[in-house]
Amino acid sequence: MSTDDDPVPADQSDIPVTAERPDSLLRTTGTDHITLIGSNEEETVKFYRDVLGMPLVMRQPNLDAPNVTHLFFDSGDGRIITFFVEEDRDNAPGQRPGIGAVHHLAFSIEAEELPEIKEALSEHGHRFAEFDRGAFHSLYTRDHNGLTIELVVDKYELPDDERGRVMAVAQSKRVDAGADYVDDEHMEAAIEELGLDVVKNEVPDAATGTGYTE
């Protein structure tokens, strides 16, 4: 017997999942940038430029705190990730995410580069875990401050303007099938229903995983 105090399962809610535009106060047009608090410039550049390959495209004082340096990196598609850094800040050994905090950052990588990326991470001492996440395939590692970084290979090369629709339809297929998470069969059924001509990328077999810990 359930009561009003019983928690609602994470995948169940009366709130509809749909790619349709909501009747909202305003509409965003995309992600412009995300800003995080970093340690110092040298270590931040060493990881985000020299490991992840993001060009450092701008450096200037933080307009709200001129003693803080504001670093801008191009994440690969023109979308920007920025950091507030100071020279006297040490790297952090780890993160303790709470409400309002960043749990992880996810960046796209090319499917054909996956073997070389795994080899390069290992050769340079960056530990990682590899998981099949159903709709995509992921590597997980950490930056110099203990923030979890996810490197994502899309299993299906979806047009940017159709990604939301495919995910919403795949969600409905998952619910109808009583499955725990969206998997290949739900993605492929959604792609077929929407009549999209989509390339499927080859990825290695990996555990589905229940979380990432080193």
XYZ file of N, CA and C in Angstrom:
642
model
N 0.843 -1.187 0.000
C 0.000 0.000 0.000
C 0.884 1.244 0.000
N 0.605 2.188 -0.885
C 1.386 3.411 -0.932
C 0.691 4.501 -0.147
N 1.454 5.490 0.263
C 0.919 6.642 0.977
C 1.386 7.898 0.274
N 0.827 9.038 0.713
C 1.226 10.312 0.116
C 2.684 10.639 0.390
N 3.254 9.953 1.407
C 4.649 10.226 1.757
C 5.623 9.376 0.963
N 5.122 8.375 0.204
C 6.003 7.524 -0.580
C 6.657 8.344 -1.682
N 7.972 8.167 -1.888
C 8.632 8.922 -2.957
C 8.161 8.484 -4.327
N 8.103 9.431 -5.251
C 7.757 9.121 -6.636
C 8.999 8.591 -7.332
N 8.926 7.443 -8.010
C 10.098 6.945 -8.745
C 10.650 7.998 -9.688
N 11.972 7.963 -9.900
C 12.637 9.016 -10.672
C 12.123 9.123 -12.096
N 11.612 8.015 -12.645
C 11.169 8.052 -14.052
C 9.652 8.206 -14.165
N 8.971 8.530 -13.065
C 7.516 8.672 -13.106
C 7.121 10.056 -12.582
N 6.262 10.728 -13.320
C 5.789 12.042 -12.924
C 4.574 12.376 -13.759
N 3.722 13.255 -13.222
C 2.582 13.730 -13.994
C 2.980 14.833 -14.969
N 4.215 15.310 -14.882
C 4.686 16.361 -15.783
C 5.003 15.736 -17.135
N 4.386 16.192 -18.211
C 4.601 15.561 -19.523
C 6.014 15.795 -20.063
N 6.528 14.807 -20.774
C 7.802 14.920 -21.490
C 7.486 15.103 -22.958
N 7.872 16.224 -23.535
C 7.552 16.527 -24.927
C 8.542 17.529 -25.486
N 8.762 17.470 -26.800
C 9.634 18.430 -27.459
C 8.879 19.673 -27.913
N 7.571 19.709 -27.680
C 6.779 20.873 -28.061
C 7.169 22.077 -27.206
N 7.156 23.259 -27.823
C 7.481 24.474 -27.091
C 6.439 24.730 -26.006
N 6.867 25.006 -24.781
C 5.894 25.251 -23.710
C 5.300 26.651 -23.808
N 4.200 26.830 -23.142
C 3.594 28.147 -23.012
C 4.311 28.845 -21.857
N 5.456 29.455 -22.165
C 6.348 29.968 -21.134
C 6.455 31.489 -21.190
N 7.094 32.042 -20.169
C 7.280 33.485 -20.092
C 8.190 33.991 -21.202
N 9.222 33.209 -21.530
C 10.160 33.568 -22.589
C 10.698 32.300 -23.217
N 11.480 32.445 -24.269
C 12.075 31.290 -24.947
C 13.561 31.529 -25.162
N 14.377 30.625 -24.669
C 15.801 30.709 -24.955
C 16.066 30.170 -26.360
N 17.187 30.555 -26.933
C 17.532 30.106 -28.282
C 18.731 29.167 -28.294
N 19.272 28.848 -27.125
C 20.407 27.945 -27.061
C 21.260 28.246 -25.846
N 22.322 27.478 -25.683
C 23.276 27.711 -24.602
C 24.351 28.649 -25.094
N 24.510 29.792 -24.450
C 25.549 30.741 -24.842
C 26.883 30.377 -24.191
N 26.918 30.304 -22.877
C 28.119 29.854 -22.192
C 27.769 29.398 -20.789
N 28.672 28.635 -20.209
C 28.576 28.187 -18.826
C 29.844 28.639 -18.125
N 29.712 29.219 -16.940
C 30.870 29.725 -16.204
C 31.025 28.970 -14.892
N 32.264 28.538 -14.627
C 32.575 27.814 -13.408
C 33.688 28.527 -12.652
N 33.798 28.207 -11.372
C 34.894 28.711 -10.556
C 36.065 27.745 -10.698
N 37.185 28.227 -11.222
C 38.363 27.393 -11.389
C 39.411 27.688 -10.332
N 40.514 26.979 -10.405
C 41.610 27.237 -9.466
C 42.470 28.354 -10.035
N 43.579 28.004 -10.647
C 44.469 29.013 -11.231
C 44.521 28.861 -12.745
N 45.064 29.869 -13.418
C 45.054 29.865 -14.877
C 45.882 28.723 -15.452
N 47.075 28.492 -14.923
C 47.967 27.487 -15.502
C 47.337 26.101 -15.528
N 46.799 25.675 -14.387
C 46.233 24.324 -14.313
C 44.930 24.218 -15.099
N 44.156 25.290 -15.140
C 42.895 25.275 -15.895
C 43.178 25.163 -17.388
N 44.150 25.936 -17.872
C 44.527 25.866 -19.286
C 45.134 24.498 -19.607
N 45.932 23.982 -18.683
C 46.582 22.687 -18.912
C 45.557 21.577 -19.152
N 44.434 21.617 -18.419
C 43.439 20.565 -18.605
C 42.530 20.853 -19.780
N 41.904 22.021 -19.813
C 40.862 22.272 -20.812
C 41.438 22.542 -22.204
N 42.619 23.115 -22.295
C 43.235 23.307 -23.609
C 44.094 22.106 -24.002
N 45.004 21.707 -23.093
C 46.015 20.724 -23.477
C 45.534 19.283 -23.390
N 44.505 18.999 -22.574
C 43.944 17.647 -22.519
C 42.701 17.544 -23.409
N 41.727 18.438 -23.193
C 40.473 18.335 -23.938
C 40.526 19.019 -25.305
N 41.548 19.818 -25.566
C 41.703 20.413 -26.897
C 40.814 21.609 -27.162
N 40.444 22.342 -26.132
C 39.612 23.536 -26.315
C 40.505 24.768 -26.452
N 40.434 25.491 -27.565
C 41.226 26.709 -27.701
C 40.847 27.741 -26.639
N 41.858 28.400 -26.078
C 41.617 29.535 -25.184
C 41.415 30.752 -26.077
N 40.186 31.257 -26.150
C 39.853 32.279 -27.142
C 39.727 33.688 -26.550
N 39.698 33.789 -25.217
C 39.613 35.121 -24.612
C 40.112 35.046 -23.181
N 40.815 36.102 -22.749
C 41.244 36.241 -21.364
C 41.080 37.703 -20.983
N 40.374 37.965 -19.907
C 40.178 39.339 -19.470
C 39.797 39.343 -17.993
N 39.843 40.521 -17.340
C 39.399 40.569 -15.944
C 37.905 40.271 -15.841
N 37.522 39.655 -14.734
C 36.110 39.484 -14.422
C 35.509 40.877 -14.238
N 34.491 41.206 -15.005
C 33.941 42.552 -14.980
C 33.332 42.914 -13.630
N 32.999 41.914 -12.820
C 32.439 42.179 -11.497
C 33.478 42.108 -10.390
N 34.671 41.567 -10.708
C 35.746 41.439 -9.717
C 37.066 41.490 -10.479
N 37.604 42.694 -10.726
C 38.770 42.863 -11.611
C 40.019 42.109 -11.185
N 40.093 41.685 -9.921
C 41.255 40.917 -9.474
C 41.172 39.454 -9.895
N 40.043 39.044 -10.445
C 39.826 37.661 -10.900
C 39.949 37.620 -12.420
N 40.647 36.604 -12.942
C 40.806 36.437 -14.389
C 39.670 35.592 -14.945
N 39.149 36.007 -16.084
C 38.043 35.299 -16.741
C 38.583 34.661 -18.017
N 38.605 33.319 -18.064
C 39.111 32.563 -19.204
C 37.943 32.022 -20.017
N 38.029 32.160 -21.349
C 36.987 31.680 -22.251
C 37.574 30.589 -23.158
N 36.948 29.417 -23.180
C 37.369 28.311 -24.035
C 36.255 27.981 -25.026
N 36.642 27.691 -26.275
C 35.697 27.217 -27.289
C 35.582 25.706 -27.146
N 34.386 25.222 -26.804
C 34.218 23.786 -26.530
C 34.196 22.933 -27.792
N 34.209 23.569 -28.969
C 34.332 22.800 -30.209
C 33.314 23.141 -31.264
N 32.191 23.730 -30.858
C 31.152 24.091 -31.833
C 30.789 25.566 -31.727
N 31.708 26.352 -31.156
C 31.454 27.768 -30.977
C 30.798 28.101 -29.657
N 30.285 27.088 -28.951
C 29.728 27.337 -27.625
C 30.868 27.407 -26.617
N 30.721 28.296 -25.664
C 31.836 28.677 -24.811
C 31.645 28.164 -23.391
N 32.767 27.741 -22.781
C 32.800 27.454 -21.359
C 33.848 28.382 -20.754
N 33.512 29.028 -19.641
C 34.427 29.998 -19.060
C 34.713 29.667 -17.598
N 35.852 30.197 -17.115
C 36.284 29.971 -15.734
C 36.733 31.274 -15.108
N 36.364 31.471 -13.847
C 36.937 32.524 -13.017
C 38.094 31.902 -12.252
N 39.306 32.430 -12.439
C 40.497 31.855 -11.795
C 41.294 32.950 -11.099
N 42.100 32.530 -10.126
C 43.032 33.422 -9.443
C 44.332 32.680 -9.238
N 45.446 33.406 -9.293
C 46.757 32.768 -9.256
C 47.052 32.086 -7.929
N 46.472 32.553 -6.834
C 46.792 31.966 -5.532
C 45.851 30.833 -5.138
N 45.005 30.403 -6.070
C 44.108 29.287 -5.762
C 44.783 27.960 -6.095
N 44.716 27.025 -5.171
C 45.214 25.672 -5.429
C 44.121 24.848 -6.082
N 44.523 23.767 -6.758
C 43.548 22.815 -7.271
C 42.777 22.212 -6.104
N 41.557 21.782 -6.385
C 40.728 21.147 -5.355
C 40.792 19.638 -5.516
N 40.849 18.895 -4.409
C 40.962 17.437 -4.517
C 39.693 16.756 -4.990
N 38.554 17.408 -4.858
C 37.303 16.778 -5.262
C 36.151 17.736 -5.105
N 34.968 17.263 -5.498
C 33.761 18.070 -5.457
C 32.759 17.450 -4.493
N 31.963 18.307 -3.875
C 30.840 17.853 -3.055
C 29.577 18.545 -3.573
N 29.028 18.048 -4.697
C 27.878 18.729 -5.301
C 26.675 18.765 -4.374
N 26.041 19.915 -4.313
C 24.796 20.069 -3.579
C 23.789 20.743 -4.483
N 22.648 21.080 -3.940
C 21.610 21.730 -4.724
C 22.153 23.026 -5.308
N 21.983 23.198 -6.616
C 22.480 24.379 -7.304
C 23.897 24.247 -7.815
N 24.577 23.168 -7.470
C 25.966 22.962 -7.899
C 26.012 22.232 -9.233
N 27.187 22.170 -9.827
C 27.394 21.446 -11.079
C 27.717 19.990 -10.753
N 26.951 19.065 -11.309
C 27.227 17.644 -11.099
C 28.326 17.164 -12.039
N 28.203 17.471 -13.330
C 29.261 17.148 -14.284
C 29.066 17.972 -15.545
N 30.119 18.031 -16.357
C 30.061 18.658 -17.669
C 30.229 17.577 -18.718
N 29.455 17.651 -19.797
C 29.533 16.661 -20.875
C 29.889 17.359 -22.176
N 30.897 16.820 -22.865
C 31.345 17.365 -24.137
C 31.322 16.275 -25.202
N 31.006 16.654 -26.429
C 30.927 15.703 -27.534
C 32.313 15.378 -28.074
N 32.509 14.128 -28.477
C 33.705 13.713 -29.196
C 33.270 12.898 -30.405
N 34.168 12.766 -31.395
C 33.861 12.017 -32.609
C 33.991 10.517 -32.368
N 33.060 9.756 -32.906
C 33.055 8.310 -32.700
C 34.352 7.658 -33.165
N 34.862 8.094 -34.333
C 36.059 7.449 -34.872
C 37.316 7.770 -34.069
N 37.249 8.797 -33.225
C 38.405 9.170 -32.421
C 38.403 8.511 -31.043
N 37.360 7.751 -30.728
C 37.230 7.164 -29.391
C 38.440 6.305 -29.001
N 38.927 5.377 -29.850
C 40.084 4.573 -29.434
C 41.317 5.423 -29.129
N 41.591 6.418 -29.963
C 42.764 7.264 -29.750
C 42.622 8.109 -28.487
N 41.406 8.564 -28.212
C 41.174 9.366 -27.012
C 41.407 8.535 -25.759
N 40.914 7.310 -25.749
C 41.125 6.444 -24.585
C 42.615 6.162 -24.386
N 43.309 5.914 -25.480
C 44.745 5.633 -25.397
C 45.505 6.857 -24.887
N 45.142 8.041 -25.396
C 45.830 9.266 -24.980
C 45.581 9.570 -23.500
N 44.346 9.393 -23.043
C 44.051 9.619 -21.632
C 44.887 8.697 -20.755
N 44.961 7.423 -21.121
C 45.741 6.463 -20.335
C 47.218 6.813 -20.338
N 47.756 7.159 -21.510
C 49.182 7.465 -21.624
C 49.582 8.676 -20.805
N 48.650 9.617 -20.608
C 48.964 10.836 -19.874
C 48.446 10.808 -18.438
N 48.097 9.614 -17.966
C 47.771 9.456 -16.559
C 46.391 9.919 -16.148
N 45.466 10.044 -17.095
C 44.103 10.450 -16.774
C 43.205 9.211 -16.746
N 42.796 8.806 -15.565
C 41.941 7.630 -15.435
C 40.556 7.938 -15.984
N 39.888 6.905 -16.494
C 38.542 7.093 -17.020
C 37.734 5.819 -16.853
N 36.436 5.971 -16.914
C 35.509 4.843 -16.937
C 34.680 4.950 -18.208
N 34.235 3.818 -18.739
C 33.494 3.783 -20.002
C 32.160 3.086 -19.792
N 31.079 3.734 -20.255
C 29.749 3.186 -20.064
C 28.907 3.332 -21.322
N 28.003 2.379 -21.505
C 26.930 2.505 -22.486
C 25.764 3.174 -21.768
N 25.403 4.369 -22.203
C 24.332 5.120 -21.557
C 23.014 5.022 -22.321
N 22.888 4.025 -23.160
C 21.630 3.798 -23.873
C 21.531 4.637 -25.125
N 21.222 5.925 -24.972
C 21.091 6.814 -26.123
C 22.449 7.264 -26.640
N 23.491 7.091 -25.817
C 24.829 7.513 -26.225
C 25.866 6.681 -25.485
N 27.127 6.918 -25.780
C 28.245 6.147 -25.234
C 29.208 7.135 -24.589
N 29.671 6.848 -23.373
C 30.391 7.877 -22.626
C 31.677 7.378 -21.978
N 32.661 8.288 -21.956
C 33.834 8.156 -21.101
C 33.688 9.166 -19.974
N 34.120 8.791 -18.778
C 34.095 9.712 -17.642
C 35.504 9.842 -17.075
N 35.926 11.076 -16.860
C 37.197 11.340 -16.211
C 36.988 12.520 -15.268
N 38.069 13.074 -14.721
C 37.948 14.235 -13.824
C 38.969 15.300 -14.210
N 38.594 16.555 -13.963
C 39.548 17.634 -14.217
C 40.428 17.828 -12.992
N 41.243 18.887 -13.000
C 42.214 19.132 -11.941
C 41.580 19.554 -10.626
N 40.275 19.834 -10.638
C 39.570 20.194 -9.409
C 38.549 19.145 -8.985
N 38.637 17.955 -9.580
C 37.759 16.867 -9.180
C 36.380 16.904 -9.801
N 36.164 17.824 -10.755
C 34.867 17.889 -11.432
C 34.776 16.762 -12.456
N 33.669 16.039 -12.444
C 33.484 14.946 -13.397
C 33.259 15.507 -14.797
N 34.021 15.001 -15.750
C 33.930 15.382 -17.154
C 33.480 14.165 -17.942
N 32.386 14.307 -18.674
C 31.865 13.235 -19.514
C 32.180 13.547 -20.973
N 32.735 12.575 -21.673
C 33.045 12.706 -23.099
C 32.090 11.789 -23.852
N 31.219 12.383 -24.647
C 30.064 11.679 -25.204
C 30.228 11.402 -26.692
N 30.023 10.147 -27.065
C 29.875 9.771 -28.467
C 28.395 9.541 -28.725
N 27.809 10.304 -29.634
C 26.422 10.063 -30.009
C 26.350 8.780 -30.833
N 25.487 7.865 -30.431
C 25.305 6.646 -31.216
C 24.640 6.944 -32.562
N 23.865 8.017 -32.588
C 23.130 8.385 -33.805
C 23.425 9.849 -34.111
N 23.813 10.131 -35.334
C 24.155 11.492 -35.730
C 22.878 12.270 -36.051
N 22.296 12.803 -35.010
C 21.010 13.485 -35.125
C 21.208 14.954 -35.513
N 20.344 15.480 -36.377
C 20.377 16.921 -36.646
C 20.082 17.687 -35.354
N 20.783 18.797 -35.144
C 20.595 19.556 -33.906
C 19.135 19.954 -33.695
N 18.454 20.314 -34.784
C 17.087 20.791 -34.632
C 16.075 19.661 -34.457
N 16.529 18.401 -34.517
C 15.634 17.260 -34.314
C 15.965 16.488 -33.039
N 17.050 16.854 -32.372
C 17.509 16.075 -31.215
C 16.434 15.991 -30.127
N 15.815 17.112 -29.808
C 14.794 17.108 -28.765
C 13.612 16.238 -29.118
N 13.162 16.319 -30.391
C 12.008 15.498 -30.814
C 12.336 14.017 -30.719
N 13.540 13.639 -31.167
C 13.913 12.221 -31.110
C 13.943 11.737 -29.669
N 14.523 12.533 -28.780
C 14.611 12.107 -27.382
C 13.231 11.985 -26.749
N 12.338 12.926 -27.064
C 10.996 12.879 -26.484
C 10.216 11.661 -26.974
N 10.332 11.349 -28.273
C 9.639 10.175 -28.802
C 10.261 8.898 -28.245
N 11.596 8.869 -28.129
C 12.267 7.698 -27.551
C 11.825 7.492 -26.108
N 11.628 8.591 -25.384
C 11.120 8.489 -24.010
C 9.759 7.814 -23.979
N 8.873 8.190 -24.886
C 7.546 7.571 -24.910
C 7.642 6.089 -25.264
N 8.561 5.739 -26.162
C 8.764 4.323 -26.514
C 9.267 3.550 -25.297
N 10.163 4.152 -24.538
C 10.680 3.501 -23.333
C 9.565 3.241 -22.324
N 8.739 4.258 -22.099
C 7.643 4.119 -21.130
C 6.663 3.038 -21.585
N 6.327 3.046 -22.872
C 5.401 2.042 -23.396
C 5.952 0.630 -23.229
N 7.277 0.497 -23.360
C 7.903 -0.821 -23.246
C 8.166 -1.220 -21.797
N 7.986 -0.292 -20.876
C 8.258 -0.584 -19.471
C 9.729 -0.738 -19.172
N 10.579 -0.118 -19.994
C 12.026 -0.226 -19.821
C 12.520 0.808 -18.807
N 13.658 0.513 -18.207
C 14.210 1.402 -17.179
C 14.857 2.648 -17.767
N 15.413 2.531 -18.967
C 16.095 3.671 -19.569
C 16.003 3.576 -21.084
N 16.211 4.707 -21.743
C 16.187 4.735 -23.211
C 17.387 3.967 -23.751
N 17.130 3.036 -24.662
C 18.200 2.239 -25.263
C 18.093 2.331 -26.784
N 18.965 1.590 -27.466
C 19.023 1.641 -28.933
C 17.660 1.393 -29.575
N 16.936 0.411 -29.069
C 15.657 0.064 -29.708
C 14.666 1.224 -29.659
N 14.691 1.992 -28.578
C 13.770 3.126 -28.450
C 14.215 4.288 -29.341
N 15.532 4.520 -29.401
C 16.059 5.562 -30.276
C 15.756 5.242 -31.733
N 15.978 3.987 -32.124
C 15.757 3.599 -33.522
C 14.277 3.653 -33.884
N 13.415 3.288 -32.944
C 11.976 3.380 -33.202
C 11.552 4.834 -33.359
N 12.144 5.726 -32.561
C 11.826 7.148 -32.658
C 12.308 7.728 -33.978
N 13.510 7.364 -34.381
C 14.076 7.852 -35.640
C 13.228 7.395 -36.821
N 12.801 6.130 -36.763
C 11.955 5.599 -37.833
C 10.603 6.314 -37.863
N 10.002 6.514 -36.702
C 8.693 7.168 -36.646
C 8.757 8.590 -37.189
N 9.876 9.285 -36.938
C 10.016 10.668 -37.395
C 10.523 10.760 -38.830
N 10.836 9.610 -39.431
C 11.253 9.584 -40.831
C 12.588 10.238 -41.098
N 13.529 10.100 -40.157
C 14.838 10.733 -40.299
C 15.846 9.757 -40.909
N 16.720 10.283 -41.750
C 17.812 9.498 -42.324
C 19.056 9.780 -41.485
N 19.376 8.851 -40.588
C 20.394 9.091 -39.579
C 21.466 8.009 -39.641
N 22.718 8.423 -39.561
C 23.848 7.491 -39.518
C 24.011 6.970 -38.091
N 24.197 5.649 -37.953
C 24.485 5.057 -36.651
C 25.982 4.842 -36.530
N 26.576 5.376 -35.453
C 28.000 5.223 -35.218
C 28.294 3.903 -34.521
N 29.439 3.314 -34.861
C 29.872 2.090 -34.212
C 30.597 2.430 -32.918
N 30.150 1.836 -31.813
C 30.803 2.035 -30.519
C 31.046 0.672 -29.891
N 32.053 0.546 -29.039
C 32.326 -0.751 -28.413
C 31.293 -1.100 -27.364
N 31.198 -2.377 -27.049
C 30.332 -2.807 -25.961
C 30.883 -2.288 -24.642
N 30.008 -1.894 -23.753
C 30.416 -1.407 -22.434
C 29.282 -1.650 -21.461
N 29.614 -1.692 -20.170
C 28.603 -1.872 -19.138
C 27.673 -0.668 -19.121
N 26.419 -0.916 -18.735
C 25.487 0.210 -18.630
C 25.869 1.093 -17.451
N 26.386 0.516 -16.373
C 26.847 1.309 -15.240
C 25.721 1.856 -14.406
N 26.018 2.114 -13.164
C 25.060 2.726 -12.245
C 25.585 4.032 -11.694
N 26.732 4.463 -12.153
C 27.335 5.695 -11.651
C 28.793 5.691 -11.968
N 29.454 6.831 -11.690
C 30.879 6.925 -11.977
C 31.634 7.207 -10.696
N 32.516 6.307 -10.326
C 33.440 6.538 -9.233
C 34.795 6.020 -9.655
N 35.836 6.681 -9.184
C 37.175 6.201 -9.512
C 37.643 5.192 -8.468
